[in-house]
XYZ file of C-alpha atoms in Angstrom:
456
model
C 25.631 49.527 -62.786
C 22.251 47.776 -62.503
C 23.214 45.406 -65.341
C 26.429 44.532 -63.591
C 24.595 43.769 -60.351
C 22.102 41.530 -62.162
C 24.874 39.751 -63.963
C 26.634 39.037 -60.695
C 23.386 37.937 -59.049
C 22.616 35.315 -61.685
C 26.095 34.363 -62.693
C 26.792 30.641 -62.342
C 28.109 30.150 -58.788
C 30.858 27.902 -59.996
C 32.193 30.773 -62.092
C 32.676 33.001 -59.072
C 35.791 32.602 -56.951
C 34.610 30.997 -53.782
C 36.555 29.176 -51.085
C 35.566 25.554 -50.700
C 33.520 24.767 -47.659
C 35.487 22.585 -45.251
C 34.621 21.653 -41.651
C 37.632 20.373 -39.702
C 37.036 17.266 -37.621
C 38.746 14.366 -35.920
C 37.300 10.961 -36.290
C 38.007 7.779 -34.356
C 36.220 4.575 -33.439
C 36.077 2.969 -30.018
C 36.684 -0.715 -29.602
C 32.932 -1.253 -29.052
C 32.255 0.128 -32.542
C 31.052 3.658 -31.602
C 31.992 6.068 -34.459
C 33.103 9.360 -32.951
C 33.584 12.739 -34.595
C 34.987 15.835 -32.770
C 34.598 19.288 -34.242
C 35.942 22.416 -32.567
C 34.102 25.744 -33.123
C 34.917 28.253 -30.421
C 32.915 31.086 -31.906
C 30.348 30.683 -29.118
C 31.075 29.176 -25.641
C 28.603 26.313 -26.124
C 28.800 22.597 -26.890
C 26.567 19.980 -28.333
C 26.524 16.213 -28.103
C 24.734 14.715 -31.096
C 24.090 10.941 -31.243
C 22.546 9.141 -34.217
C 21.269 5.634 -33.686
C 20.914 4.002 -37.039
C 17.393 2.841 -36.333
C 14.125 4.393 -37.440
C 10.746 3.135 -38.341
C 12.242 1.418 -41.361
C 13.926 -1.080 -39.055
C 10.567 -2.174 -37.619
C 8.556 -5.154 -38.704
C 4.953 -5.326 -39.861
C 2.721 -5.564 -36.807
C 5.498 -4.178 -34.598
C 5.650 -0.550 -35.638
C 6.225 2.660 -33.662
C 9.098 1.317 -31.575
C 11.796 3.715 -32.759
C 9.622 6.701 -32.048
C 8.596 5.217 -28.661
C 12.293 5.132 -27.746
C 12.663 8.750 -28.706
C 10.455 9.357 -25.725
C 11.788 6.664 -23.401
C 15.352 7.994 -23.780
C 14.393 11.049 -21.708
C 12.870 9.064 -18.829
C 16.123 8.597 -16.990
C 18.626 5.755 -16.993
C 20.581 3.604 -14.565
C 22.366 6.507 -12.826
C 20.051 9.386 -13.868
C 16.746 9.767 -12.066
C 13.553 10.414 -13.969
C 13.314 14.149 -14.813
C 16.983 14.803 -14.002
C 18.066 15.130 -17.667
C 16.045 18.314 -18.010
C 16.835 19.865 -14.618
C 20.503 19.103 -14.708
C 20.875 20.418 -18.237
C 18.906 23.588 -17.438
C 21.337 24.221 -14.617
C 24.165 23.853 -17.200
C 22.539 26.313 -19.553
C 21.344 23.688 -22.013
C 18.652 21.325 -23.021
C 17.993 18.096 -24.913
C 15.787 16.921 -27.765
C 15.331 14.079 -30.204
C 13.709 13.223 -33.501
C 12.881 10.027 -35.430
C 12.747 9.350 -39.182
C 12.428 6.173 -41.217
C 16.181 5.697 -41.168
C 17.534 7.012 -37.876
C 16.842 8.534 -34.462
C 18.903 11.491 -33.347
C 19.441 12.918 -29.878
C 20.917 16.288 -29.191
C 22.227 17.486 -25.869
C 23.305 21.087 -25.624
C 25.061 22.957 -22.837
C 27.332 25.794 -21.998
C 30.989 24.859 -22.718
C 31.708 24.024 -19.113
C 28.831 21.502 -19.143
C 30.357 19.239 -21.731
C 31.263 16.352 -19.440
C 27.695 16.392 -17.971
C 26.212 16.230 -21.466
C 28.494 13.287 -22.368
C 27.695 11.524 -19.144
C 23.914 11.812 -19.674
C 24.109 10.601 -23.256
C 26.442 7.702 -22.450
C 24.477 6.550 -19.393
C 21.264 5.985 -21.341
C 23.194 4.038 -24.026
C 24.775 1.945 -21.288
C 21.930 1.501 -18.776
C 18.551 2.709 -20.060
C 17.084 -0.745 -19.367
C 18.157 -0.521 -15.663
C 15.637 2.318 -15.244
C 13.026 1.193 -17.756
C 10.018 -0.691 -16.420
C 6.677 -1.890 -17.776
C 5.099 1.102 -16.036
C 7.435 3.654 -17.747
C 6.886 2.020 -21.099
C 3.091 2.137 -20.629
C 3.332 5.792 -19.612
C 5.282 6.779 -22.716
C 3.110 4.490 -24.847
C 0.127 6.627 -23.797
C 2.013 9.807 -24.562
C 2.847 8.551 -28.054
C -0.779 7.500 -28.637
C -1.900 11.013 -27.718
C 0.685 12.515 -29.914
C -0.598 10.339 -32.784
C -4.154 11.515 -32.110
C -3.031 15.120 -32.128
C -0.812 14.900 -35.206
C -2.703 12.311 -37.279
C -6.310 11.330 -36.472
C -7.517 14.644 -35.057
C -5.455 17.019 -37.196
C -6.899 18.414 -40.481
C -5.295 16.579 -43.355
C -3.283 14.584 -40.686
C -3.816 11.181 -42.358
C -2.437 12.298 -45.735
C 1.110 10.992 -45.488
C 0.039 7.787 -43.796
C -2.286 7.000 -46.746
C 0.365 8.077 -49.269
C 3.008 5.867 -47.630
C 0.792 2.767 -47.535
C -0.048 3.266 -51.215
C 3.419 4.200 -52.508
C 5.091 1.275 -50.758
C 3.807 -2.329 -50.744
C 3.143 -4.287 -47.519
C 6.377 -5.451 -46.046
C 8.399 -2.530 -47.359
C 9.902 -0.629 -44.397
C 8.482 2.679 -45.635
C 4.939 1.299 -45.783
C 3.942 2.539 -42.335
C 4.278 6.012 -40.688
C 7.160 6.726 -38.330
C 4.855 7.132 -35.343
C 3.531 3.597 -35.917
C 0.070 2.043 -35.845
C -2.157 2.491 -32.801
C -2.888 -1.250 -32.590
C 0.813 -2.119 -32.838
C 1.629 0.287 -30.033
C -1.153 -1.331 -27.919
C -0.071 -4.902 -28.669
C 3.659 -4.436 -28.019
C 4.796 -6.390 -24.982
C 7.430 -5.168 -22.553
C 9.798 -7.815 -23.792
C 9.239 -6.690 -27.425
C 10.383 -3.224 -26.439
C 13.394 -4.514 -24.483
C 14.458 -6.690 -27.400
C 14.243 -3.730 -29.788
C 16.538 -1.708 -27.551
C 19.095 -4.482 -27.230
C 19.140 -4.987 -31.007
C 19.553 -1.377 -32.190
C 20.624 0.963 -29.373
C 24.165 -0.208 -29.210
C 27.492 1.625 -29.690
C 28.210 -0.279 -32.883
C 24.917 0.903 -34.366
C 25.513 4.579 -33.454
C 27.663 7.580 -34.283
C 28.508 10.433 -31.924
C 29.438 13.998 -32.807
C 30.755 16.364 -30.141
C 31.027 19.941 -31.446
C 31.525 23.417 -30.162
C 33.943 25.155 -27.832
C 35.784 21.986 -26.892
C 39.321 20.931 -26.054
C 39.898 18.090 -28.544
C 42.238 16.043 -26.348
C 40.156 16.411 -23.175
C 36.969 15.576 -25.106
C 38.465 12.478 -26.507
C 39.485 11.331 -23.023
C 35.942 11.955 -21.732
C 34.404 10.080 -24.657
C 36.664 7.124 -24.032
C 35.946 7.202 -20.323
C 32.138 7.413 -20.496
C 31.433 5.399 -23.717
C 34.425 3.061 -23.899
C 33.129 0.471 -21.377
C 29.724 0.063 -22.965
C 29.666 -3.441 -24.436
C 29.273 -3.953 -28.137
C 25.871 -5.288 -29.198
C 24.804 -7.777 -31.797
C 25.109 -6.714 -35.396
C 21.726 -5.340 -36.509
C 20.004 -7.779 -38.833
C 20.333 -7.163 -42.554
C 17.050 -6.211 -44.164
C 16.217 -6.984 -47.776
C 14.738 -3.859 -49.305
C 12.720 -4.281 -52.458
C 12.786 -1.420 -54.979
C 9.372 0.250 -54.746
C 7.379 0.588 -57.912
C 3.918 1.788 -59.015
C 2.518 0.238 -62.126
C -0.214 2.875 -62.630
C -1.797 5.912 -61.182
C -3.817 5.449 -57.942
C -6.542 8.030 -57.401
C -7.846 8.140 -53.848
C -10.199 10.340 -51.872
C -10.381 10.742 -48.131
C -13.140 12.701 -46.399
C -11.913 14.644 -43.348
C -12.953 17.408 -40.984
C -11.426 20.103 -43.174
C -12.774 23.343 -44.681
C -11.110 23.224 -48.069
C -10.192 20.393 -50.500
C -6.499 19.655 -50.892
C -4.696 17.676 -53.538
C -1.594 15.575 -52.879
C 0.368 14.274 -55.904
C 3.162 11.837 -55.007
C 5.755 10.047 -57.140
C 8.658 7.690 -56.364
C 11.899 9.638 -56.746
C 15.680 9.161 -56.065
C 16.931 8.233 -52.622
C 18.953 10.851 -50.809
C 22.182 11.713 -52.567
C 21.345 9.288 -55.407
C 21.690 10.629 -58.959
C 18.985 13.203 -59.805
C 18.162 13.784 -56.089
C 19.496 17.356 -56.395
C 17.775 17.872 -59.780
C 14.480 16.910 -58.204
C 14.994 19.297 -55.350
C 15.752 22.111 -57.744
C 12.778 21.086 -59.842
C 10.559 21.530 -56.756
C 12.052 25.019 -56.303
C 11.298 25.967 -59.901
C 7.721 24.747 -59.532
C 6.783 26.140 -56.148
C 9.836 27.303 -54.193
C 8.442 30.851 -53.750
C 5.560 33.132 -54.564
C 6.942 34.085 -57.995
C 7.541 30.432 -59.060
C 5.534 28.726 -61.797
C 2.792 26.898 -59.873
C 2.387 29.531 -57.142
C 2.058 32.332 -59.729
C -0.526 30.537 -61.856
C -2.626 28.822 -59.194
C -2.603 31.415 -56.488
C -2.148 34.795 -58.250
C -3.191 34.499 -61.910
C -6.049 32.032 -61.748
C -6.893 32.508 -58.005
C -8.059 28.899 -57.706
C -5.663 27.780 -54.877
C -4.975 29.041 -51.397
C -1.402 27.708 -51.459
C 0.831 25.267 -53.282
C 4.114 23.587 -52.407
C 6.468 21.037 -53.931
C 9.378 19.169 -52.439
C 11.743 16.239 -52.874
C 12.087 13.977 -49.882
C 14.942 11.523 -50.180
C 15.532 8.733 -47.654
C 18.080 5.967 -47.428
C 16.279 3.441 -49.681
C 14.009 5.559 -51.739
C 12.548 9.062 -52.150
C 9.274 10.751 -52.945
C 8.406 13.908 -54.831
C 5.305 15.826 -53.801
C 3.142 18.601 -55.165
C 0.437 19.774 -52.729
C -2.220 22.358 -53.361
C -5.197 23.605 -51.326
C -8.179 24.749 -53.300
C -10.031 27.964 -52.832
C -13.703 27.609 -51.747
C -15.824 26.086 -54.440
C -12.919 25.046 -56.680
C -12.811 21.504 -58.047
C -9.490 19.721 -57.601
C -9.595 18.559 -61.237
C -9.163 22.223 -62.214
C -6.046 22.505 -60.075
C -4.647 19.186 -61.195
C -4.973 20.300 -64.837
C -2.766 23.347 -64.248
C -0.169 21.319 -62.402
C -0.111 18.808 -65.267
C 0.387 21.632 -67.792
C 3.342 23.104 -65.876
C 5.036 19.707 -65.438
C 4.533 18.956 -69.133
C 6.025 22.384 -69.979
C 9.122 21.613 -67.898
C 9.452 18.148 -69.475
C 9.349 19.663 -72.946
C 11.450 22.723 -72.386
C 14.320 23.276 -69.904
C 13.831 26.136 -67.443
C 15.554 29.403 -68.026
C 19.103 29.495 -66.692
C 18.311 32.419 -64.411
C 15.276 30.561 -63.057
C 17.516 27.638 -62.029
C 20.124 29.992 -60.656
C 17.612 31.621 -58.319
C 16.893 28.193 -56.856
C 20.556 27.300 -56.497
C 21.209 30.667 -54.844
C 18.468 29.887 -52.356
C 19.933 26.457 -51.620
C 23.333 27.990 -50.970
C 21.893 30.705 -48.690
C 20.127 28.096 -46.594
C 23.253 26.008 -46.600
C 25.485 28.766 -45.300
C 22.891 29.824 -42.731
C 22.878 26.289 -41.277
C 26.687 26.392 -41.001
C 26.479 29.238 -38.540
C 25.151 26.997 -35.752
C 26.531 23.859 -34.207
C 23.444 22.582 -32.313
C 19.843 21.705 -33.069
C 18.572 19.587 -35.915
C 20.169 21.652 -38.649
C 23.466 22.697 -37.100
C 26.904 21.407 -38.022
C 26.912 18.565 -35.472
C 23.739 16.987 -36.872
C 24.926 17.620 -40.414
C 28.239 15.860 -39.733
C 26.314 12.864 -38.464
C 23.916 12.986 -41.419
C 26.707 13.021 -44.011
C 28.459 10.175 -42.274
C 25.299 8.122 -42.273
C 24.323 8.757 -45.926
C 27.675 9.101 -47.646
C 30.319 7.766 -45.213
C 32.099 11.136 -45.300
C 31.348 13.543 -42.415
C 32.754 16.601 -44.231
C 30.517 16.230 -47.339
C 29.473 19.860 -47.252
C 31.260 21.021 -50.374
C 30.282 17.908 -52.381
C 26.649 18.361 -51.334
C 26.552 21.929 -52.497
C 28.474 21.114 -55.654
C 25.634 18.842 -56.714
C 23.415 21.949 -57.083
C 26.088 24.184 -58.541
C 26.690 21.635 -61.283
C 23.064 21.444 -62.395
C 22.164 22.483 -65.923
C 18.618 23.454 -66.876
C 18.252 20.353 -68.993
C 18.909 18.159 -65.898
C 15.656 19.333 -64.435
C 13.667 18.492 -67.533
C 15.320 15.072 -67.779
C 14.499 14.393 -64.123
C 10.895 15.423 -64.637
C 10.627 13.142 -67.701
C 12.165 10.207 -65.742
C 10.240 10.461 -62.477
C 7.050 12.539 -62.971
C 5.243 9.872 -64.918
C 1.666 8.711 -64.873
C 2.587 6.151 -62.118
C 1.772 8.260 -59.128
C -0.627 8.587 -56.190
C -3.236 11.373 -56.457
C -4.897 11.801 -53.118
C -7.836 14.221 -52.664
C -8.695 15.188 -49.055
C -12.117 16.839 -49.082
C -14.626 18.111 -46.471
C -16.912 15.384 -45.057
C -19.836 14.817 -47.418
C -18.045 16.600 -50.348
C -16.507 13.704 -52.255
C -17.651 15.287 -55.475
C -14.814 17.874 -55.062
C -12.189 15.132 -55.407
C -10.368 14.235 -58.606
C -12.573 12.263 -60.986
C -12.543 8.460 -60.718
C -11.075 8.413 -57.208
C -11.464 5.424 -54.983
C -12.198 5.775 -51.295
C -8.996 5.612 -49.248
C -8.924 3.364 -46.214
C -6.152 4.350 -43.837
C -4.370 1.214 -42.596
C -2.284 2.840 -39.907
């Protein structure tokens, strides 16, 4: 019996009879260009309104960074017909709430409510698209500018290891590339931005023809469509967002950098360019990260943390965006351990994977974990991982809202050799190796490291 259970556990998923994942939806486009998707899920009497504006920090210009994230805050400050603070109080009375997040590629806003609060949620979301500028003022921009600056201090300058990804981004991507700067922007750019700069950014990008709207949950499809047309239909179309030439990022050689910080333990960040999201080998790189460090019994974790006891922790992940991706391995040393020692073990394990494909069961464990997380996310409609946000994400990246089955199929189709091939292709010597060490302890960094100078 035990053999049978193990065989089932590690059998290729494609070989097991499984129904295809399909999420029903209706899609239509308003005359002003707003792309609308409706999805009915009556399992819980709640609704969510999920809007993606196709603008993130990657749409900003050098010297004018941080605008997309600033608007993530300004969007909750009230609009032409919604007083400041009313979004939260009105939604709380409707059993809901609102939130937003910003990446390099997009900004999303979620508004959740009990099912009978749907029209209120649509009204609040539509009013800020239509009339945010009627409520915005130099004073409100200055207020949120200060909030963002404080957030930057808390999350970057004054946070242990907080400048790591800013330094990595400025090194991986050349000046002028839209991924060169962090999403939160540069402090001096936030300070220098004029009120008119902020207004112009909104008029360029926060338009119905640069957005997509998903309404999901316990909804009446016909009634919802009527409300969407009523509240969003009169918003005028905006200018077409300017096309942006995006150069393919390259690194010619390894860059070794060291940054001293107010930290207790040295930490090593290894970063490579990797496939963009949904590009070929994106799934292989994600699975490769799982094989290396996706759990406490995976290769790097086992060797660095348990067997050799030279690291406190280790992680690896593939991060694909619209124009490019990055693959990271991050390890924190135990007290007194030199980062060169940790780097040598990481190099050995990567070389081993490049030379010999992982065991089939090793890959299957990773794919099983991906599928488990996938199915877990399908159980919710709201938040940043629920079906509404996922429908918008698939629409943005693939043009097909119901891309669930195809997304999962990428992982089910992987063969062990795909991971080795991906490692050979992308995990080359052209990488960034950043050591963050305690102040005054530069000797703990990788040998031959240059001093990093954060630009943002």
